[in-house]
PDB file of C-alpha atoms in Angstrom:
ATOM      1  CA  MET Y  24      17.661 -49.166 100.504  1.00 48.00           C
ATOM      2  CA  ALA Y  25      14.500 -50.982 101.461  1.00 49.00           C
ATOM      3  CA  ASN Y  26      11.632 -48.925 102.845  1.00 51.00           C
ATOM      4  CA  THR Y  27      11.397 -51.354 105.757  1.00 52.00           C
ATOM      5  CA  GLU Y  28      14.745 -50.063 107.097  1.00 74.00           C
ATOM      6  CA  LEU Y  29      13.076 -46.751 107.927  1.00 81.00           C
ATOM      7  CA  SER Y  30      10.904 -46.319 110.982  1.00 83.00           C
ATOM      8  CA  GLU Y  31       7.338 -45.094 110.532  1.00 85.00           C
ATOM      9  CA  THR Y  32       8.471 -41.661 111.743  1.00 87.00           C
ATOM     10  CA  GLY Y  33      11.363 -41.729 109.285  1.00 88.00           C
ATOM     11  CA  GLN Y  34       8.995 -42.517 106.416  1.00 87.00           C
ATOM     12  CA  GLN Y  35       6.569 -39.754 107.440  1.00 87.00           C
ATOM     13  CA  PHE Y  36       9.482 -37.310 107.757  1.00 91.00           C
ATOM     14  CA  MET Y  37      10.712 -38.213 104.260  1.00 90.00           C
ATOM     15  CA  ILE Y  38       7.221 -37.854 102.765  1.00 86.00           C
ATOM     16  CA  GLN Y  39       6.800 -34.413 104.368  1.00 86.00           C
ATOM     17  CA  LEU Y  40      10.246 -33.341 103.153  1.00 89.00           C
ATOM     18  CA  PHE Y  41       9.441 -34.595  99.658  1.00 87.00           C
ATOM     19  CA  GLU Y  42       6.111 -32.762  99.585  1.00 81.00           C
ATOM     20  CA  GLN Y  43       7.590 -29.524 100.988  1.00 82.00           C
ATOM     21  CA  THR Y  44      10.415 -29.493  98.431  1.00 83.00           C
ATOM     22  CA  ARG Y  45       8.297 -31.126  95.678  1.00 78.00           C
ATOM     23  CA  GLY Y  46      11.254 -33.472  95.234  1.00 80.00           C
ATOM     24  CA  ASP Y  47      13.530 -30.591  94.148  1.00 81.00           C
ATOM     25  CA  GLN Y  48      17.013 -31.451  95.401  1.00 85.00           C
ATOM     26  CA  SER Y  49      18.155 -27.818  95.225  1.00 85.00           C
ATOM     27  CA  LEU Y  50      15.606 -26.589  97.790  1.00 86.00           C
ATOM     28  CA  GLN Y  51      16.134 -26.518 101.515  1.00 88.00           C
ATOM     29  CA  VAL Y  52      13.748 -26.469 104.444  1.00 91.00           C
ATOM     30  CA  SER Y  53      14.189 -26.515 108.181  1.00 92.00           C
ATOM     31  CA  MET Y  54      14.317 -29.962 109.768  1.00 93.00           C
ATOM     32  CA  TYR Y  55      12.451 -28.406 112.683  1.00 93.00           C
ATOM     33  CA  ASP Y  56       9.621 -27.222 110.430  1.00 90.00           C
ATOM     34  CA  ILE Y  57       9.270 -30.734 108.985  1.00 89.00           C
ATOM     35  CA  GLY Y  58       9.348 -32.166 112.498  1.00 88.00           C
ATOM     36  CA  GLY Y  59       6.744 -29.626 113.610  1.00 87.00           C
ATOM     37  CA  LEU Y  60       4.378 -30.792 110.863  1.00 83.00           C
ATOM     38  CA  LEU Y  61       4.663 -34.279 112.355  1.00 85.00           C
ATOM     39  CA  GLY Y  62       4.278 -33.108 115.954  1.00 87.00           C
ATOM     40  CA  LEU Y  63       7.929 -33.762 116.826  1.00 89.00           C
ATOM     41  CA  GLU Y  64       9.946 -31.780 119.365  1.00 93.00           C
ATOM     42  CA  ARG Y  65      13.158 -30.142 118.113  1.00 93.00           C
ATOM     43  CA  ASP Y  66      15.374 -32.896 119.581  1.00 94.00           C
ATOM     44  CA  ALA Y  67      13.270 -35.652 118.010  1.00 93.00           C
ATOM     45  CA  ALA Y  68      13.281 -33.876 114.616  1.00 92.00           C
ATOM     46  CA  SER Y  69      17.059 -33.547 114.873  1.00 93.00           C
ATOM     47  CA  ARG Y  70      17.485 -37.268 115.702  1.00 93.00           C
ATOM     48  CA  VAL Y  71      15.281 -38.345 112.784  1.00 93.00           C
ATOM     49  CA  SER Y  72      17.144 -35.977 110.448  1.00 92.00           C
ATOM     50  CA  GLN Y  73      20.522 -37.302 111.601  1.00 93.00           C
ATOM     51  CA  GLU Y  74      19.370 -40.880 110.977  1.00 92.00           C
ATOM     52  CA  LEU Y  75      18.192 -39.933 107.467  1.00 92.00           C
ATOM     53  CA  ILE Y  76      21.421 -38.028 106.760  1.00 92.00           C
ATOM     54  CA  GLY Y  77      23.350 -41.159 107.772  1.00 91.00           C
ATOM     55  CA  LEU Y  78      21.240 -43.198 105.343  1.00 92.00           C
ATOM     56  CA  GLN Y  79      21.955 -40.587 102.617  1.00 92.00           C
ATOM     57  CA  MET Y  80      18.256 -39.824 102.178  1.00 92.00           C
ATOM     58  CA  VAL Y  81      18.681 -36.239 103.397  1.00 93.00           C
ATOM     59  CA  GLU Y  82      21.484 -33.735 102.897  1.00 92.00           C
ATOM     60  CA  ILE Y  83      22.492 -31.169 105.504  1.00 91.00           C
ATOM     61  CA  ARG Y  84      22.550 -27.642 104.050  1.00 89.00           C
ATOM     62  CA  THR Y  85      23.115 -25.323 107.026  1.00 88.00           C
ATOM     63  CA  LEU Y  86      24.355 -25.672 110.578  1.00 88.00           C
ATOM     64  CA  SER Y  87      21.081 -24.152 111.807  1.00 88.00           C
ATOM     65  CA  GLY Y  88      18.966 -27.097 110.606  1.00 89.00           C
ATOM     66  CA  GLY Y  89      18.525 -26.496 106.885  1.00 90.00           C
ATOM     67  CA  ILE Y  90      18.153 -29.796 105.016  1.00 94.00           C
ATOM     68  CA  GLY Y  91      17.325 -30.940 101.515  1.00 91.00           C
ATOM     69  CA  ILE Y  92      16.207 -34.189  99.987  1.00 92.00           C
ATOM     70  CA  SER Y  93      18.826 -36.292  98.220  1.00 91.00           C
ATOM     71  CA  ALA Y  94      18.354 -38.097  94.917  1.00 89.00           C
ATOM     72  CA  ALA Y  95      18.167 -41.398  96.814  1.00 89.00           C
ATOM     73  CA  GLY Y  96      15.617 -39.932  99.233  1.00 89.00           C
ATOM     74  CA  SER Y  97      13.466 -38.588  96.434  1.00 85.00           C
ATOM     75  CA  GLU Y  98      13.558 -41.946  94.651  1.00 85.00           C
ATOM     76  CA  MET Y  99      12.655 -43.807  97.850  1.00 86.00           C
ATOM     77  CA  VAL Y 100       9.654 -41.552  98.574  1.00 83.00           C
ATOM     78  CA  GLN Y 101       8.404 -41.804  94.993  1.00 79.00           C
ATOM     79  CA  GLY Y 102       8.530 -45.579  95.451  1.00 79.00           C
ATOM     80  CA  LEU Y 103       6.255 -45.169  98.483  1.00 76.00           C
ATOM     81  CA  ILE Y 104       3.748 -42.606  97.253  1.00 72.00           C
ATOM     82  CA  GLY Y 105       4.378 -42.214  93.529  1.00 68.00           C
ATOM     83  CA  PRO Y 106       5.597 -39.120  91.700  1.00 62.00           C
ATOM     84  CA  LEU Y 107       4.225 -35.693  92.481  1.00 61.00           C
ATOM     85  CA  ALA Y 108       1.323 -34.601  90.366  1.00 55.00           C
ATOM     86  CA  GLU Y 109       1.980 -31.472  88.347  1.00 52.00           C
ATOM     87  CA  ASN Y 110      -1.623 -30.291  88.358  1.00 47.00           C
ATOM     88  CA  VAL Y 111      -4.309 -31.797  90.508  1.00 46.00           C
ATOM     89  CA  GLY Y 112      -7.572 -31.130  88.783  1.00 51.00           C
ATOM     90  CA  GLU Y 113     -11.076 -32.440  88.791  1.00 53.00           C
ATOM     91  CA  SER Y 114     -10.066 -35.351  86.561  1.00 60.00           C
ATOM     92  CA  VAL Y 115      -8.002 -37.182  89.213  1.00 72.00           C
ATOM     93  CA  LYS Y 116      -9.493 -40.497  90.309  1.00 80.00           C
ATOM     94  CA  LEU Y 117      -8.354 -42.757  93.092  1.00 80.00           C
ATOM     95  CA  GLY Y 118      -6.818 -45.765  91.438  1.00 75.00           C
ATOM     96  CA  SER Y 119      -6.907 -49.404  92.383  1.00 78.00           C
ATOM     97  CA  GLN Y 120      -3.365 -49.441  93.792  1.00 81.00           C
ATOM     98  CA  PRO Y 121      -3.191 -50.497  97.453  1.00 84.00           C
ATOM     99  CA  LEU Y 122      -1.599 -47.227  98.625  1.00 83.00           C
ATOM    100  CA  LEU Y 123      -2.743 -43.715  97.829  1.00 81.00           C
ATOM    101  CA  ASN Y 124      -0.414 -41.950  95.380  1.00 77.00           C
ATOM    102  CA  THR Y 125       0.546 -38.279  95.545  1.00 75.00           C
ATOM    103  CA  ALA Y 126      -1.987 -37.104  92.950  1.00 77.00           C
ATOM    104  CA  GLY Y 127      -4.734 -38.992  94.789  1.00 82.00           C
ATOM    105  CA  ARG Y 128      -3.605 -37.547  98.120  1.00 83.00           C
ATOM    106  CA  GLN Y 129      -3.662 -33.998  96.769  1.00 81.00           C
ATOM    107  CA  ALA Y 130      -7.096 -34.435  95.163  1.00 83.00           C
ATOM    108  CA  LEU Y 131      -8.450 -36.107  98.309  1.00 87.00           C
ATOM    109  CA  GLU Y 132      -7.181 -33.284 100.524  1.00 86.00           C
ATOM    110  CA  GLN Y 133      -8.959 -30.745  98.295  1.00 85.00           C
ATOM    111  CA  VAL Y 134     -12.254 -32.657  98.382  1.00 88.00           C
ATOM    112  CA  VAL Y 135     -12.055 -33.279 102.139  1.00 89.00           C
ATOM    113  CA  SER Y 136     -11.375 -29.595 102.722  1.00 87.00           C
ATOM    114  CA  GLU Y 137     -14.429 -28.698 100.631  1.00 87.00           C
ATOM    115  CA  ILE Y 138     -16.579 -31.228 102.511  1.00 88.00           C
ATOM    116  CA  LYS Y 139     -15.472 -29.789 105.856  1.00 88.00           C
ATOM    117  CA  ASP Y 140     -16.131 -26.230 104.673  1.00 85.00           C
ATOM    118  CA  LYS Y 141     -19.644 -27.057 103.460  1.00 85.00           C
ATOM    119  CA  THR Y 142     -20.774 -29.473 106.191  1.00 84.00           C
ATOM    120  CA  GLY Y 143     -22.748 -26.781 108.013  1.00 83.00           C
ATOM    121  CA  THR Y 144     -24.732 -25.894 104.882  1.00 84.00           C
ATOM    122  CA  LEU Y 145     -25.783 -29.438 103.985  1.00 85.00           C
ATOM    123  CA  GLY Y 146     -28.767 -29.516 106.361  1.00 86.00           C
ATOM    124  CA  LEU Y 147     -27.928 -32.954 107.776  1.00 87.00           C
ATOM    125  CA  ASP Y 148     -29.750 -34.590 110.651  1.00 90.00           C
ATOM    126  CA  PHE Y 149     -27.765 -35.729 113.699  1.00 92.00           C
ATOM    127  CA  ASP Y 150     -27.253 -39.337 112.547  1.00 91.00           C
ATOM    128  CA  SER Y 151     -26.115 -38.329 109.064  1.00 90.00           C
ATOM    129  CA  LEU Y 152     -23.791 -35.694 110.496  1.00 91.00           C
ATOM    130  CA  SER Y 153     -22.316 -38.250 112.915  1.00 92.00           C
ATOM    131  CA  GLU Y 154     -21.751 -40.692 110.052  1.00 93.00           C
ATOM    132  CA  LEU Y 155     -20.085 -37.971 107.967  1.00 91.00           C
ATOM    133  CA  MET Y 156     -17.815 -36.932 110.832  1.00 94.00           C
ATOM    134  CA  ALA Y 157     -16.768 -40.539 111.540  1.00 95.00           C
ATOM    135  CA  ASP Y 158     -15.853 -41.050 107.877  1.00 94.00           C
ATOM    136  CA  LEU Y 159     -13.885 -37.791 107.796  1.00 93.00           C
ATOM    137  CA  LYS Y 160     -11.967 -38.872 110.920  1.00 94.00           C
ATOM    138  CA  SER Y 161     -11.125 -42.189 109.241  1.00 94.00           C
ATOM    139  CA  ILE Y 162      -9.853 -40.361 106.151  1.00 92.00           C
ATOM    140  CA  ASP Y 163      -7.800 -37.991 108.329  1.00 90.00           C
ATOM    141  CA  ALA Y 164      -6.277 -41.004 110.099  1.00 90.00           C
ATOM    142  CA  GLN Y 165      -5.306 -42.524 106.743  1.00 89.00           C
ATOM    143  CA  LEU Y 166      -3.811 -39.222 105.553  1.00 86.00           C
ATOM    144  CA  GLY Y 167      -1.764 -39.151 108.758  1.00 83.00           C
ATOM    145  CA  SER Y 168      -0.225 -42.493 107.853  1.00 80.00           C
ATOM    146  CA  SER Y 169       2.883 -42.771 105.700  1.00 75.00           C
ATOM    147  CA  ARG Y 170       1.042 -45.554 103.843  1.00 80.00           C
ATOM    148  CA  PRO Y 171      -2.606 -44.465 103.383  1.00 87.00           C
ATOM    149  CA  LYS Y 172      -4.787 -47.358 102.146  1.00 89.00           C
ATOM    150  CA  THR Y 173      -6.793 -46.549  99.025  1.00 89.00           C
ATOM    151  CA  ALA Y 174      -9.487 -49.136  99.809  1.00 91.00           C
ATOM    152  CA  ILE Y 175     -10.233 -47.617 103.228  1.00 93.00           C
ATOM    153  CA  ILE Y 176     -10.390 -44.116 101.781  1.00 92.00           C
ATOM    154  CA  LYS Y 177     -12.674 -45.244  98.954  1.00 92.00           C
ATOM    155  CA  ALA Y 178     -15.020 -46.953 101.429  1.00 93.00           C
ATOM    156  CA  CYS Y 179     -15.222 -43.759 103.495  1.00 93.00           C
ATOM    157  CA  LEU Y 180     -15.848 -41.654 100.378  1.00 93.00           C
ATOM    158  CA  HIS Y 181     -18.629 -44.028  99.253  1.00 92.00           C
ATOM    159  CA  SER Y 182     -20.263 -43.571 102.648  1.00 92.00           C
ATOM    160  CA  ILE Y 183     -19.845 -39.776 102.512  1.00 92.00           C
ATOM    161  CA  SER Y 184     -21.216 -39.796  98.978  1.00 90.00           C
ATOM    162  CA  GLY Y 185     -24.379 -41.528 100.222  1.00 90.00           C
ATOM    163  CA  VAL Y 186     -24.841 -38.853 102.894  1.00 89.00           C
ATOM    164  CA  VAL Y 187     -24.163 -35.925 100.549  1.00 88.00           C
ATOM    165  CA  LYS Y 188     -26.292 -37.344  97.709  1.00 87.00           C
ATOM    166  CA  GLY Y 189     -29.505 -36.552  99.561  1.00 79.00           C
ATOM    167  CA  THR Y 190     -28.569 -32.878 100.043  1.00 81.00           C
ATOM    168  CA  ILE Y 191     -28.958 -29.887  97.778  1.00 77.00           C
ATOM    169  CA  ASN Y 192     -25.199 -29.735  97.096  1.00 77.00           C
ATOM    170  CA  THR Y 193     -24.998 -31.736  93.873  1.00 80.00           C
ATOM    171  CA  SER Y 194     -21.614 -30.284  92.881  1.00 82.00           C
ATOM    172  CA  LEU Y 195     -19.998 -31.695  96.037  1.00 82.00           C
ATOM    173  CA  TYR Y 196     -21.611 -35.069  95.376  1.00 85.00           C
ATOM    174  CA  GLY Y 197     -20.249 -34.933  91.817  1.00 85.00           C
ATOM    175  CA  ARG Y 198     -16.692 -34.153  92.975  1.00 85.00           C
ATOM    176  CA  ILE Y 199     -16.742 -37.069  95.411  1.00 88.00           C
ATOM    177  CA  SER Y 200     -18.131 -39.420  92.754  1.00 86.00           C
ATOM    178  CA  ARG Y 201     -15.467 -38.363  90.218  1.00 86.00           C
ATOM    179  CA  LEU Y 202     -12.690 -38.861  92.779  1.00 85.00           C
ATOM    180  CA  VAL Y 203     -13.902 -42.352  93.672  1.00 86.00           C
ATOM    181  CA  GLY Y 204     -14.350 -43.123  89.987  1.00 79.00           C
ATOM    182  CA  ASP Y 205     -18.105 -43.788  89.983  1.00 63.00           C
TER     183      ASP Y 205
END
């Protein structure tokens, strides 16, 4: 099945299901929980799930909304985002591929979380803080997409790196630089 046959919502649903089950076909999750992560109402989550069940990407497990990912669904998602990373460590770098892979996504989420946690302690002036916040919003928008663009994320991280470089937090600057591959 071609990825273009799935709607954007269908792709996002499959990616969330894949990440929640880590691609394990024996696990089940609630279709409503997956829908909730995407901001979908129960009826909308049910419709998307039914479409994916019809396409044999998802398997129904319980009558109360328990679903699991099928082998075909797991393969399709891995074609979109790459295989799951076993251990996301400090050594992960964003590659040159057009779309962010799973290992890159996981590493990026960790770094972004650290940046957000430490923003108040960086001692930034208003303009630098505004620049940092705009870049973080752009990264969040890319992470919300089923097809996050590596080039956009790298550009935002380069900008954030420039802001953080002038602060006393050299470890945060180092993590960002390692992720970007500088």
